[in-house]
Amino acid sequence: MQKYTTNELRQLFLDFFASKGHAILPSAPLVPKDDPTLLWINAGMAPLKPYFSGQQRPENPRMANSQKCIRTNDIENVGKTARHHTFFEMLGSFSIGDYFKQETLVWGWEFLKDVIGLPEERMWASIHPDDEESRHIWLNVIGLPVERLVEDADNFWDIGPGPCGPNSEIYFDQGPEFGCGSPDCGVGCDCDRYLEVWNHVFSQFNHNEDGSYTPLPKKNIDTGMGLERLAAVVQRVRSNFETDVFRPIMQALAQISGLTYGQGQKHTMAFNVIADHMRAATFAISDGVLPANEGRGYVIRRLLRRAVRYGKTLGLDHPFLYQLVGAVVEAMKDAYPELCENQAFVERVIRMEEERFHETLDEGVNLLNSLIADLQARGKEQLDGRDAFRLYDTFGFPFDLTEDIAREQGIRVDREGFEQAMAKQRERARAARSGIESSFGKQGIFNEISGGNVFIGYTATRCPAQVIAIASGESLVDEAFAGQEIGLLLDQTVFYAEGGGQVADIGEMTGDGVKLQVNRVSKVAGDKILHHCLVLEGCVQAGQMLALQIDTDRRLAIQRAHSATHLVHKALMNVLGGHVHQAGSLVEADHLRFDFSHFSPLTTEELQQVEWQVNRQILFGHQVTAEEMPLEEARAKGAIALFGEKYGEHVRVVRMGDYSIELCGGTHVSNVGMIGQFRLLSESGIGAGLRRIEAVTGEAAYRYALEQEERLAQVAALLKVKPEDAPRRAEQVLQQLRAAEREVEALLSRQAAQEVDAFLAEAVKVNGIPVVARQVKAKDMDSLRQIADTVKDKLQSGIIVLGAVVEDKVNLVAMVSDDLVERRLHAGKLIKEVAQITGGGGGGRPQMAQAGGKDPSRLVEALGKVPALVKQQLG
């Protein structure tokens, strides 16, 4: 059996299926496109779901790919076993209504036996007991000995209503040295001797809503084979982590840690986890997913932080993960050259995430260990979910990191309580993500309808069109009347459907005795253009001819903003560097929002440079042209592609002179001079390594300039100077104000110092311990803390709790001298009780803590409780 590298195996697979008439598809980005049911692309067929569902028809019904995937459902097994991964590649071959069982099984056997060279006497297969067709193929066509064909009742792929069917798996016997030694060891055993290599799924039935099964008119094939698993078999190693694709990462980690891979089970697991998680993070970030607290970003943050913790077991207490990105790129660049382009960006994102986590990691681990020690002292075995949420919310601990640390010490974590604590936050996130599709927009009622996807609105704003279909509610209807909200499919349209960040057109349709208002336009069933309309007059019927007219003023304003977005993208790259990638956009009438990758707020100078570059290009008046061309030709011309976006073989390229060239399906002005002017409104951070710019163009930019002039005139009038003198006069006023504030602060400090002696004289003794609990005057929390420090310095040994009312809110500070901390007195616990009386909360360390409250009327009462609370702590 010849040894092949992972890259060679991938190419052999794709070349083999190309020879069988398959279209070879590039790997889709990890982020699913137009599929809200998936967080990640998690299988080779996932990007092809529109073909399997019938929403779209492929150019070639035979397809094959090597698809990058992420799965995190078995994350706790990653590193422990030889095969579990969060990131992996899936080799897949597919047939949409073309060939069926005999071809896929014969080709599968041919590839493994004749191309890869696996010994046929060590290959086995499994089938569903009722799948006689597959049994016949294996025994009579391929010639597999009957003793190596296994029946398995679980060989049936079914996830509920929809396409389903039996499947057949190919296994490879790795030899007794991989086995468990049991006399019953065989196909299906949990050990690694009989390793499942390739699964062939035959979609031949429809699982109906009533639980019955009926044959599908068109049968499909979906096969999947893990590339890393195949490499382990061919390279004759015991674990996927020992294959050539992991070797550069392991070597880099060994160099950083000073340890050798395979040096003890604990260290081996740490190497495996870190290598796996770095592959997932590198690919995900390269596809545009940045660490965050929700959704995909949370998964990447969780993986990185989990890897950081495993790094600690290798003695790595400093940021190091970013140093492994180059090793991942080196191992994968042949198949994924875009990794080279994005390497510097990925490194910076990961380094920033590591540095932020290290700031809070030690403090969080100490708190968790303290909570666990307290549980163990009380004989408890479960950490409260609210404490787990506090670790997540305050220290950025992913739940499974808390779970990992707790599990190592024999403690369970209350997942249900954690989820309850997060419920409101998740609900807000879900609400933010939820769309506003009408019911008919969500249905598959348009799947079988031909047409409805012709857009001619790049060059026209009005046109005639024939009604192909009318949707009302969840059904197709023949007609609709005044007052009804409906969805229309037309044989052609000038209305732009929302997409690529650009909002949809609005307008009207008129016909014989009928008038409709178009409120929104979206895409359904693949690329069909659905017009969301309100029937204003008459009755609209299927087959009827209508005159379409978009709101041209609004369209022009949208085009100004969209063309400006392209100029902004290029200007940001020029000013900030090539790491800038578009991460999202919203293009409305004369208003744009542009999200991009960058690591720090833009300086005033950088913002001015961006705004000037855009306006300079507008003044140059570049012509805007658009043409369709093959994707590779567009890339060769330097066209900018959206980060992580999936494109077809042919793309639309929008060029603005020699300044900007991008892939884009939106509408644009014909000359950038039509934008008029461009003004930046704001720049802000929206996540780790992610910034947002908002700006206006055209009429909105002109109105914004007028408003700014009016505000300046108002400020000048208040300062009693001319507008051009307003900044200088405002600076003088601010200097005078700051001087007055410093004088007030000094007076308050002197007054507080004079009061300290009185505080000490009136201190209450609790079991011989001086306790100072007083309301004082302080302008903010810093001032209150300074007063408390002064009291503590003079008191030397004792307890201080001070409160102040600041802007109708209560500020509280508590301090406990070091000698009393040893007697189990705790400032954080004390301040928490006091704050609750004033309707607030807080906490902190044993020596010092601070808190806030909402009810100033109860401050005196709260401070009066301090002696009793101290006594309570003393027991």
Short mmCIF file of N, CA and C in Angstrom, two decimals, residues 197-334:
data_model
loop_
_atom_site.label_atom_id
_atom_site.label_comp_id
_atom_site.label_asym_id
_atom_site.label_seq_id
_atom_site.Cartn_x
_atom_site.Cartn_y
_atom_site.Cartn_z
N VAL A 197 -14.58 4.21 6.58
CA VAL A 197 -13.83 5.10 5.71
C VAL A 197 -14.75 5.96 4.85
N TRP A 198 -15.82 5.34 4.31
CA TRP A 198 -16.61 6.07 3.30
C TRP A 198 -18.07 5.68 3.45
N ASN A 199 -18.93 6.67 3.55
CA ASN A 199 -20.38 6.44 3.69
C ASN A 199 -21.09 6.87 2.42
N HIS A 200 -21.93 5.98 1.88
CA HIS A 200 -22.71 6.27 0.67
C HIS A 200 -24.19 6.28 1.06
N VAL A 201 -24.83 7.44 0.92
CA VAL A 201 -26.24 7.59 1.29
C VAL A 201 -27.09 7.60 0.02
N PHE A 202 -28.15 6.78 0.03
CA PHE A 202 -29.04 6.66 -1.14
C PHE A 202 -30.38 7.33 -0.80
N SER A 203 -30.59 8.54 -1.27
CA SER A 203 -31.86 9.23 -1.01
C SER A 203 -32.89 8.72 -2.02
N GLN A 204 -33.70 7.74 -1.59
CA GLN A 204 -34.65 7.14 -2.52
C GLN A 204 -36.10 7.20 -2.04
N PHE A 205 -36.29 7.65 -0.77
CA PHE A 205 -37.65 7.74 -0.22
C PHE A 205 -37.93 9.16 0.26
N ASN A 206 -39.21 9.46 0.38
CA ASN A 206 -39.62 10.68 1.08
C ASN A 206 -40.31 10.27 2.37
N HIS A 207 -39.82 10.82 3.48
CA HIS A 207 -40.44 10.58 4.78
C HIS A 207 -41.60 11.55 4.90
N ASN A 208 -42.83 11.06 4.81
CA ASN A 208 -44.00 11.92 4.82
C ASN A 208 -44.38 12.35 6.23
N GLU A 209 -45.18 13.42 6.29
CA GLU A 209 -45.59 13.97 7.59
C GLU A 209 -46.33 12.94 8.43
N ASP A 210 -47.05 12.00 7.79
CA ASP A 210 -47.83 11.01 8.55
C ASP A 210 -46.99 9.81 8.98
N GLY A 211 -45.67 9.87 8.69
CA GLY A 211 -44.78 8.79 9.10
C GLY A 211 -44.58 7.72 8.05
N SER A 212 -45.30 7.80 6.95
CA SER A 212 -45.14 6.81 5.89
C SER A 212 -43.98 7.19 4.97
N TYR A 213 -43.56 6.23 4.14
CA TYR A 213 -42.45 6.46 3.21
C TYR A 213 -42.92 6.15 1.79
N THR A 214 -42.62 7.05 0.87
CA THR A 214 -42.95 6.82 -0.54
C THR A 214 -41.71 7.04 -1.39
N PRO A 215 -41.56 6.30 -2.50
CA PRO A 215 -40.37 6.44 -3.34
C PRO A 215 -40.27 7.84 -3.94
N LEU A 216 -39.07 8.36 -4.04
CA LEU A 216 -38.84 9.65 -4.68
C LEU A 216 -38.82 9.47 -6.19
N PRO A 217 -39.40 10.43 -6.93
CA PRO A 217 -39.36 10.31 -8.40
C PRO A 217 -37.93 10.42 -8.94
N LYS A 218 -37.09 11.26 -8.27
CA LYS A 218 -35.70 11.39 -8.67
C LYS A 218 -34.83 11.03 -7.46
N LYS A 219 -33.95 10.07 -7.66
CA LYS A 219 -33.14 9.58 -6.55
C LYS A 219 -31.75 10.23 -6.58
N ASN A 220 -31.22 10.48 -5.39
CA ASN A 220 -29.96 11.20 -5.26
C ASN A 220 -28.91 10.37 -4.54
N ILE A 221 -27.66 10.72 -4.77
CA ILE A 221 -26.52 10.10 -4.08
C ILE A 221 -25.75 11.18 -3.32
N ASP A 222 -25.42 10.87 -2.08
CA ASP A 222 -24.63 11.78 -1.25
C ASP A 222 -23.59 10.94 -0.52
N THR A 223 -22.32 11.07 -0.87
CA THR A 223 -21.29 10.30 -0.19
C THR A 223 -20.34 11.22 0.57
N GLY A 224 -19.75 10.70 1.64
CA GLY A 224 -18.81 11.49 2.42
C GLY A 224 -17.69 10.63 2.97
N MET A 225 -16.45 11.13 2.84
CA MET A 225 -15.28 10.41 3.34
C MET A 225 -14.33 11.43 3.98
N GLY A 226 -14.04 11.26 5.27
CA GLY A 226 -13.16 12.18 5.97
C GLY A 226 -11.74 12.10 5.42
N LEU A 227 -11.22 13.23 4.96
CA LEU A 227 -9.88 13.24 4.36
C LEU A 227 -8.81 12.90 5.39
N GLU A 228 -8.92 13.46 6.59
CA GLU A 228 -7.91 13.18 7.62
C GLU A 228 -7.91 11.71 8.01
N ARG A 229 -9.09 11.12 8.06
CA ARG A 229 -9.20 9.69 8.40
C ARG A 229 -8.59 8.82 7.31
N LEU A 230 -8.86 9.16 6.05
CA LEU A 230 -8.27 8.41 4.94
C LEU A 230 -6.75 8.54 4.96
N ALA A 231 -6.25 9.75 5.26
CA ALA A 231 -4.80 9.96 5.31
C ALA A 231 -4.16 9.10 6.40
N ALA A 232 -4.84 8.98 7.55
CA ALA A 232 -4.30 8.17 8.63
C ALA A 232 -4.19 6.71 8.21
N VAL A 233 -5.19 6.22 7.48
CA VAL A 233 -5.17 4.83 7.00
C VAL A 233 -4.02 4.63 6.01
N VAL A 234 -3.94 5.52 5.03
CA VAL A 234 -2.94 5.37 3.97
C VAL A 234 -1.52 5.58 4.50
N GLN A 235 -1.37 6.51 5.44
CA GLN A 235 -0.04 6.79 5.98
C GLN A 235 0.33 5.85 7.13
N ARG A 236 -0.61 4.94 7.47
CA ARG A 236 -0.39 3.89 8.47
C ARG A 236 0.07 4.45 9.82
N VAL A 237 -0.72 5.42 10.33
CA VAL A 237 -0.47 5.96 11.66
C VAL A 237 -1.69 5.69 12.53
N ARG A 238 -1.51 5.74 13.83
CA ARG A 238 -2.58 5.36 14.75
C ARG A 238 -3.62 6.46 14.95
N SER A 239 -3.30 7.68 14.61
CA SER A 239 -4.18 8.80 14.91
C SER A 239 -4.15 9.80 13.77
N ASN A 240 -5.28 10.46 13.53
CA ASN A 240 -5.32 11.53 12.53
C ASN A 240 -4.29 12.61 12.85
N PHE A 241 -4.02 12.81 14.15
CA PHE A 241 -3.11 13.87 14.57
C PHE A 241 -1.65 13.56 14.22
N GLU A 242 -1.39 12.32 13.79
CA GLU A 242 -0.03 11.94 13.41
C GLU A 242 0.19 12.03 11.90
N THR A 243 -0.83 12.48 11.16
CA THR A 243 -0.70 12.57 9.71
C THR A 243 0.11 13.81 9.32
N ASP A 244 0.50 13.84 8.04
CA ASP A 244 1.37 14.92 7.56
C ASP A 244 0.73 16.29 7.68
N VAL A 245 -0.62 16.37 7.63
CA VAL A 245 -1.28 17.67 7.64
C VAL A 245 -1.22 18.32 9.02
N PHE A 246 -1.03 17.50 10.07
CA PHE A 246 -0.89 18.04 11.43
C PHE A 246 0.58 18.24 11.82
N ARG A 247 1.49 17.61 11.08
CA ARG A 247 2.89 17.58 11.52
C ARG A 247 3.50 18.97 11.67
N PRO A 248 3.30 19.91 10.72
CA PRO A 248 3.90 21.24 10.90
C PRO A 248 3.40 21.95 12.16
N ILE A 249 2.13 21.74 12.50
CA ILE A 249 1.57 22.39 13.69
C ILE A 249 2.20 21.80 14.95
N MET A 250 2.30 20.48 14.98
CA MET A 250 2.90 19.82 16.14
C MET A 250 4.36 20.24 16.32
N GLN A 251 5.07 20.37 15.21
CA GLN A 251 6.48 20.77 15.29
C GLN A 251 6.61 22.20 15.79
N ALA A 252 5.75 23.08 15.31
CA ALA A 252 5.79 24.47 15.76
C ALA A 252 5.45 24.58 17.24
N LEU A 253 4.45 23.80 17.68
CA LEU A 253 4.06 23.83 19.09
C LEU A 253 5.16 23.24 19.97
N ALA A 254 5.82 22.22 19.47
CA ALA A 254 6.94 21.63 20.23
C ALA A 254 8.06 22.64 20.40
N GLN A 255 8.32 23.42 19.36
CA GLN A 255 9.38 24.42 19.43
C GLN A 255 9.02 25.52 20.43
N ILE A 256 7.76 25.93 20.44
CA ILE A 256 7.32 26.99 21.36
C ILE A 256 7.34 26.52 22.81
N SER A 257 6.88 25.27 23.03
CA SER A 257 6.71 24.76 24.39
C SER A 257 7.96 24.10 24.95
N GLY A 258 8.87 23.67 24.06
CA GLY A 258 10.04 22.95 24.51
C GLY A 258 9.74 21.50 24.86
N LEU A 259 8.54 21.04 24.47
CA LEU A 259 8.13 19.65 24.74
C LEU A 259 8.05 18.88 23.43
N THR A 260 7.99 17.57 23.54
CA THR A 260 7.91 16.71 22.36
C THR A 260 6.52 16.11 22.27
N TYR A 261 5.96 16.10 21.05
CA TYR A 261 4.64 15.50 20.86
C TYR A 261 4.70 14.01 21.19
N GLY A 262 3.70 13.53 21.94
CA GLY A 262 3.67 12.13 22.35
C GLY A 262 4.32 11.89 23.68
N GLN A 263 4.73 12.97 24.34
CA GLN A 263 5.44 12.86 25.62
C GLN A 263 4.42 12.82 26.76
N GLY A 264 3.79 11.69 26.95
CA GLY A 264 2.80 11.54 28.02
C GLY A 264 1.41 11.86 27.53
N GLN A 265 0.41 11.18 28.09
CA GLN A 265 -0.98 11.31 27.64
C GLN A 265 -1.50 12.73 27.81
N LYS A 266 -1.19 13.36 28.95
CA LYS A 266 -1.70 14.70 29.23
C LYS A 266 -1.19 15.70 28.20
N HIS A 267 0.12 15.65 27.93
CA HIS A 267 0.70 16.58 26.97
C HIS A 267 0.25 16.27 25.55
N THR A 268 0.11 15.00 25.22
CA THR A 268 -0.36 14.62 23.88
C THR A 268 -1.75 15.17 23.62
N MET A 269 -2.63 15.04 24.62
CA MET A 269 -3.99 15.57 24.46
C MET A 269 -3.96 17.08 24.26
N ALA A 270 -3.10 17.78 25.01
CA ALA A 270 -3.01 19.23 24.87
C ALA A 270 -2.55 19.60 23.47
N PHE A 271 -1.53 18.90 22.95
CA PHE A 271 -1.08 19.14 21.58
C PHE A 271 -2.22 18.94 20.59
N ASN A 272 -2.97 17.84 20.76
CA ASN A 272 -4.06 17.53 19.83
C ASN A 272 -5.13 18.61 19.85
N VAL A 273 -5.55 19.00 21.05
CA VAL A 273 -6.61 20.02 21.18
C VAL A 273 -6.16 21.33 20.54
N ILE A 274 -4.95 21.75 20.87
CA ILE A 274 -4.46 23.04 20.35
C ILE A 274 -4.37 22.99 18.83
N ALA A 275 -3.82 21.91 18.28
CA ALA A 275 -3.68 21.80 16.83
C ALA A 275 -5.04 21.81 16.14
N ASP A 276 -5.98 21.04 16.67
CA ASP A 276 -7.31 20.99 16.08
C ASP A 276 -7.98 22.37 16.13
N HIS A 277 -7.99 22.98 17.30
CA HIS A 277 -8.68 24.25 17.47
C HIS A 277 -8.03 25.36 16.64
N MET A 278 -6.72 25.28 16.46
CA MET A 278 -6.05 26.29 15.64
C MET A 278 -6.43 26.15 14.17
N ARG A 279 -6.61 24.94 13.71
CA ARG A 279 -7.07 24.75 12.32
C ARG A 279 -8.46 25.37 12.16
N ALA A 280 -9.35 25.07 13.09
CA ALA A 280 -10.71 25.62 13.00
C ALA A 280 -10.69 27.14 13.06
N ALA A 281 -9.95 27.70 14.01
CA ALA A 281 -9.93 29.16 14.17
C ALA A 281 -9.31 29.84 12.96
N THR A 282 -8.21 29.28 12.45
CA THR A 282 -7.53 29.90 11.31
C THR A 282 -8.45 29.94 10.09
N PHE A 283 -9.11 28.83 9.80
CA PHE A 283 -9.99 28.80 8.63
C PHE A 283 -11.22 29.69 8.84
N ALA A 284 -11.81 29.66 10.03
CA ALA A 284 -13.02 30.44 10.28
C ALA A 284 -12.73 31.94 10.19
N ILE A 285 -11.63 32.37 10.81
CA ILE A 285 -11.29 33.79 10.77
C ILE A 285 -10.93 34.20 9.35
N SER A 286 -10.24 33.33 8.62
CA SER A 286 -9.93 33.62 7.23
C SER A 286 -11.19 33.75 6.39
N ASP A 287 -12.27 33.06 6.81
CA ASP A 287 -13.56 33.18 6.12
C ASP A 287 -14.40 34.33 6.67
N GLY A 288 -13.82 35.14 7.55
CA GLY A 288 -14.51 36.35 8.00
C GLY A 288 -15.22 36.27 9.32
N VAL A 289 -15.10 35.16 10.06
CA VAL A 289 -15.76 35.03 11.36
C VAL A 289 -14.79 35.50 12.45
N LEU A 290 -15.20 36.50 13.22
CA LEU A 290 -14.33 37.04 14.27
C LEU A 290 -14.84 36.64 15.64
N PRO A 291 -13.95 36.48 16.62
CA PRO A 291 -14.38 36.11 17.97
C PRO A 291 -15.42 37.09 18.52
N ALA A 292 -16.46 36.54 19.15
CA ALA A 292 -17.54 37.39 19.68
C ALA A 292 -18.24 36.61 20.78
N ASN A 293 -19.30 37.19 21.31
CA ASN A 293 -20.04 36.55 22.40
C ASN A 293 -21.32 35.87 21.94
N GLU A 294 -21.56 35.85 20.64
CA GLU A 294 -22.78 35.22 20.12
C GLU A 294 -22.46 34.47 18.84
N GLY A 295 -23.28 33.47 18.54
CA GLY A 295 -23.25 32.79 17.25
C GLY A 295 -21.90 32.18 16.91
N ARG A 296 -21.53 32.30 15.63
CA ARG A 296 -20.28 31.69 15.17
C ARG A 296 -19.07 32.30 15.89
N GLY A 297 -19.13 33.60 16.13
CA GLY A 297 -18.02 34.25 16.82
C GLY A 297 -17.79 33.67 18.19
N TYR A 298 -18.86 33.25 18.85
CA TYR A 298 -18.71 32.67 20.19
C TYR A 298 -18.03 31.30 20.09
N VAL A 299 -18.34 30.55 19.03
CA VAL A 299 -17.69 29.25 18.84
C VAL A 299 -16.18 29.44 18.70
N ILE A 300 -15.77 30.41 17.89
CA ILE A 300 -14.33 30.64 17.69
C ILE A 300 -13.69 31.15 18.97
N ARG A 301 -14.36 32.04 19.68
CA ARG A 301 -13.82 32.51 20.97
C ARG A 301 -13.67 31.34 21.93
N ARG A 302 -14.66 30.46 21.94
CA ARG A 302 -14.62 29.30 22.84
C ARG A 302 -13.45 28.39 22.49
N LEU A 303 -13.23 28.14 21.20
CA LEU A 303 -12.13 27.27 20.79
C LEU A 303 -10.78 27.88 21.14
N LEU A 304 -10.61 29.17 20.89
CA LEU A 304 -9.35 29.82 21.20
C LEU A 304 -9.07 29.81 22.70
N ARG A 305 -10.09 30.08 23.49
CA ARG A 305 -9.88 30.13 24.93
C ARG A 305 -9.66 28.73 25.50
N ARG A 306 -10.27 27.75 24.90
CA ARG A 306 -10.02 26.38 25.31
C ARG A 306 -8.57 26.00 24.99
N ALA A 307 -8.10 26.43 23.83
CA ALA A 307 -6.71 26.15 23.44
C ALA A 307 -5.73 26.86 24.36
N VAL A 308 -6.06 28.09 24.76
CA VAL A 308 -5.19 28.82 25.70
C VAL A 308 -5.05 28.04 27.00
N ARG A 309 -6.18 27.51 27.48
CA ARG A 309 -6.11 26.79 28.76
C ARG A 309 -5.28 25.51 28.63
N TYR A 310 -5.41 24.80 27.50
CA TYR A 310 -4.58 23.61 27.31
C TYR A 310 -3.12 24.00 27.14
N GLY A 311 -2.86 25.20 26.63
CA GLY A 311 -1.49 25.69 26.56
C GLY A 311 -0.88 25.83 27.94
N LYS A 312 -1.70 26.20 28.91
CA LYS A 312 -1.19 26.33 30.28
C LYS A 312 -0.67 24.99 30.82
N THR A 313 -1.29 23.89 30.38
CA THR A 313 -0.82 22.57 30.83
C THR A 313 0.55 22.24 30.23
N LEU A 314 0.92 22.98 29.17
CA LEU A 314 2.24 22.82 28.56
C LEU A 314 3.21 23.86 29.08
N GLY A 315 2.78 24.63 30.09
CA GLY A 315 3.64 25.67 30.67
C GLY A 315 3.65 26.96 29.89
N LEU A 316 2.67 27.16 28.99
CA LEU A 316 2.61 28.38 28.17
C LEU A 316 1.64 29.37 28.81
N ASP A 317 2.19 30.35 29.51
CA ASP A 317 1.38 31.33 30.21
C ASP A 317 1.37 32.69 29.50
N HIS A 318 1.70 32.68 28.24
CA HIS A 318 1.73 33.93 27.45
C HIS A 318 1.06 33.64 26.10
N PRO A 319 0.66 34.68 25.36
CA PRO A 319 0.06 34.44 24.05
C PRO A 319 1.01 33.67 23.13
N PHE A 320 0.52 32.59 22.56
CA PHE A 320 1.35 31.75 21.69
C PHE A 320 0.59 31.21 20.49
N LEU A 321 -0.74 31.19 20.58
CA LEU A 321 -1.53 30.56 19.50
C LEU A 321 -1.28 31.23 18.16
N TYR A 322 -1.16 32.56 18.17
CA TYR A 322 -0.98 33.28 16.92
C TYR A 322 0.28 32.82 16.18
N GLN A 323 1.26 32.31 16.94
CA GLN A 323 2.49 31.84 16.33
C GLN A 323 2.30 30.53 15.57
N LEU A 324 1.15 29.87 15.76
CA LEU A 324 0.89 28.59 15.08
C LEU A 324 0.14 28.79 13.76
N VAL A 325 -0.34 30.01 13.51
CA VAL A 325 -1.11 30.25 12.28
C VAL A 325 -0.27 29.92 11.06
N GLY A 326 1.00 30.32 11.07
CA GLY A 326 1.87 30.04 9.93
C GLY A 326 2.00 28.56 9.64
N ALA A 327 2.01 27.74 10.71
CA ALA A 327 2.11 26.29 10.51
C ALA A 327 0.84 25.73 9.88
N VAL A 328 -0.31 26.25 10.29
CA VAL A 328 -1.58 25.82 9.67
C VAL A 328 -1.59 26.21 8.20
N VAL A 329 -1.18 27.43 7.91
CA VAL A 329 -1.15 27.90 6.52
C VAL A 329 -0.19 27.05 5.69
N GLU A 330 0.97 26.75 6.24
CA GLU A 330 1.96 25.95 5.51
C GLU A 330 1.38 24.58 5.15
N ALA A 331 0.64 23.98 6.08
CA ALA A 331 0.10 22.65 5.85
C ALA A 331 -1.05 22.65 4.84
N MET A 332 -1.78 23.76 4.74
CA MET A 332 -3.03 23.76 3.97
C MET A 332 -3.01 24.68 2.74
N LYS A 333 -1.92 25.40 2.50
CA LYS A 333 -1.93 26.45 1.48
C LYS A 333 -2.10 25.92 0.06
N ASP A 334 -1.68 24.67 -0.20
CA ASP A 334 -1.81 24.15 -1.57
C ASP A 334 -3.27 24.08 -2.00
#
